[in-house]
DNA sequence: ATGAAAGCGCTAACAA
DNA sequence: TTGTTAGCGCTTTCAT
C-alpha cells in the first residue's frame, strides 16, 4: 500500500479529533460550517480518499461481487461479464472476476479467496472438471448469497440462471432435419453438467420427433476448437459420415468447418453445421456459421439481479429461483 | 457478508484468549501442542477462514493487483490477463480486473476504486479516449507502484511494457510492398497514444524506404470492426482504390476483408490485407488473415514482473524501465 | 459543536 | 505457556 492520507493526518494538521473530521466529511449536521469547510478543503488538497479496506471491516460488507467463470477468452463469458458489471455498477458494487481455467482445483481456490475477502455475493459458472460441489455447498452453508449460471449442476438448492439449452438444441437439430440432414452428429459437453445433459436431450428428442433413430456413434464428447480439429477429420472420412453437425459452442463448430474445408467438403451442400453461442466468430467464417444465440449479456444481468435480491433479503430464507433465458437460432450460410 | 467464524468464536468456545487462538493457528512455538490441536480441530469443524479484510487492514497490504484494460472482449487483452494472473499467482497475489470500456470516465473511476481498495500495484492499458493523464499521475504521486502497457502515453515517468509497434508496422507494410502492393492504406488508432503514433511511423518509413510517397488520403483513423465495415465499402469503390491494407487490429482487418468479399473483390489477388494481433479470428477467416503477433501473454507477464519489482523495492526511487516485446509477422493467405 | 472510546478481525509487542 | 493491549482506518454512541 502507498502513503495515502487518512483522517488522522487531517485531524492532526487541523488540531481537531478524528471524529470531527469523519463527521465533517460526511456532512454531519452537528459540525459547524467553518470546520466542515476547513476539513473538506484540506482533504481536497491532500487528496484524501477513504480507505475502503477499513470501511469494509467496519461495515462488514465489501460492496463487491465475486464472479467465477471458466475462461474470459470465451466470447460468451465476455458478454456475461458485461451484463454482471452493468447491474453491479447500477447498485454501486464492484466485481471481482476469477478464471478457473476449467480447473476444479483453481475454482475451489478462487471461491475460497472470494470468501476470505468477504465478497457480498458470488456468481459461478462451473468448470468442466467440477463434479464435487462441496465448495458450493460451503458458500450456501456460510449463507453467502450465490447464483449459479450457465454451467450448473442440478439438484443444488440455489438460484440458477441458465439458457434454454434443451429448446436451443432441439430447434437447431430440427432445423438441420428440415434442411435435409439424415445423419446428424452432436459434439457435446459431458453430461454431469446440465448444459451437456439438456442439449443432448434436445438433440435426441428432435431426432425422435422426426422419426430418426438415435445413433450413439454420432454422439461425440468434444467441446473445444483443438479437440474438434483433432477428431473431425477421421469422422468426415467415414463412409457413413454425418451430413449435419450440431456443436456445443461456436469454436467447436468452427473446428468442424475448418476441417471440412481442408478436406474440400462443401458446406452447406455436403454437410451442414450449427454452433451454439452466436459469437463474433460465427459471423466472420466462410460460410457464416448458423448458431444458437445464448444472450450472455442477459444471462449476466439476470443472474446479478437475482444475486442482489438475495443480498438484500438475507434474513428470510426463500426458495431458490430458476431463471431460464431464451435462445434464438441465428441463420447463416452453414445450413 | 455472511456469518463466518472468527477467532473470537473459537476462543470463546474453548475458553482461551483470542491471541492464543491466533498463535495456535499460525503454529507459534510458544503454544502447547494440546492447545494447538484443540484450536485447529475446532477451527476445522467450524470451517474457520481468516478474514482477509481484517488482515489487509492490519498489514497495510492487500496482496492484490489492479488491472485496468479497455475491453476484456479483445482477444489480445484476454491473453494479457492470463500472463498477469500467472505471474500474480506465482507471487501469491490476486488480480482485480477492471474494464474501462474505452471510456476515460470509467477508467478514472476504476483507478479510484483500486486506490480506495488499496491494491498493492496497478497495471493499466489506457482507453482510447484518455488524453488527460492526471489520474495516472495521482497514482505515481501516491507512490503506488504502476506499470503501463500496450496503450501508453509517452513522457510519463513510469515503467512501461509495449510491443515493438514501429517494427511490427514496418515489417507488415514492407511485406505488402514485397508482395507487389503499390497503394497501401493504413487503418490506425489516434496518434495521441504511442501505439497509433509508432505504427504510423513504421508505415510511413516502410513506404519511404521503398520509394513510395506517403499519400495522406490513404491514412484512415479507424480501429473497430463496425467502423471498418462502415468506411471500407466507399474506399473500395474508389477508382484509385488501395491494393493493400494494414490495420491496427485483427477485427478491423476482418471488417475490410468482409466488405471486400461482399463486393466480390478477390483477396489476395486484388487487394492484400494484414492485421495486428494474430488473434484466433485471424485463423478462421477465408482466406486466413496475415497478422502481426503481439504476444499478449508475454506482455502481461513482463508488465507484472516489472510491477513486482516496484512493489518489492518501494523504498528506493529508481528510474522507470521500458520493456519492448518483439512482434512477429504470421503469414496466411490474405497476402 | 466537539471529543473520547469502542469495535469491526486480526497480529504482535509486552506482561505475567 | 497464555493473556492483555494497542493499533490498522473508520464510524458511531455516549459524554461533555
XYZ file of C-alpha atoms in Angstrom, chain A residues 2 8 10 40 50 60 83 132 156 162 176 197 211 226 260 262 285 295 318:
19
model
C 1.125 3.525 -0.651
C -5.902 11.080 11.338
C -6.167 15.659 8.564
C -13.042 19.446 3.246
C -11.465 6.940 2.377
C -18.962 -5.965 7.396
C -24.123 -7.880 -18.002
C -17.774 -32.443 -6.430
C -28.448 -27.922 -5.744
C -29.499 -20.935 -17.483
C -30.829 -29.419 -39.703
C -27.437 -33.261 -20.409
C -38.558 -40.454 -36.697
C -8.443 -28.004 -30.715
C -14.272 -29.893 -43.740
C -9.412 -28.568 -45.672
C -16.194 -17.503 -41.207
C -27.662 -13.871 -24.954
C -36.757 -18.111 0.465
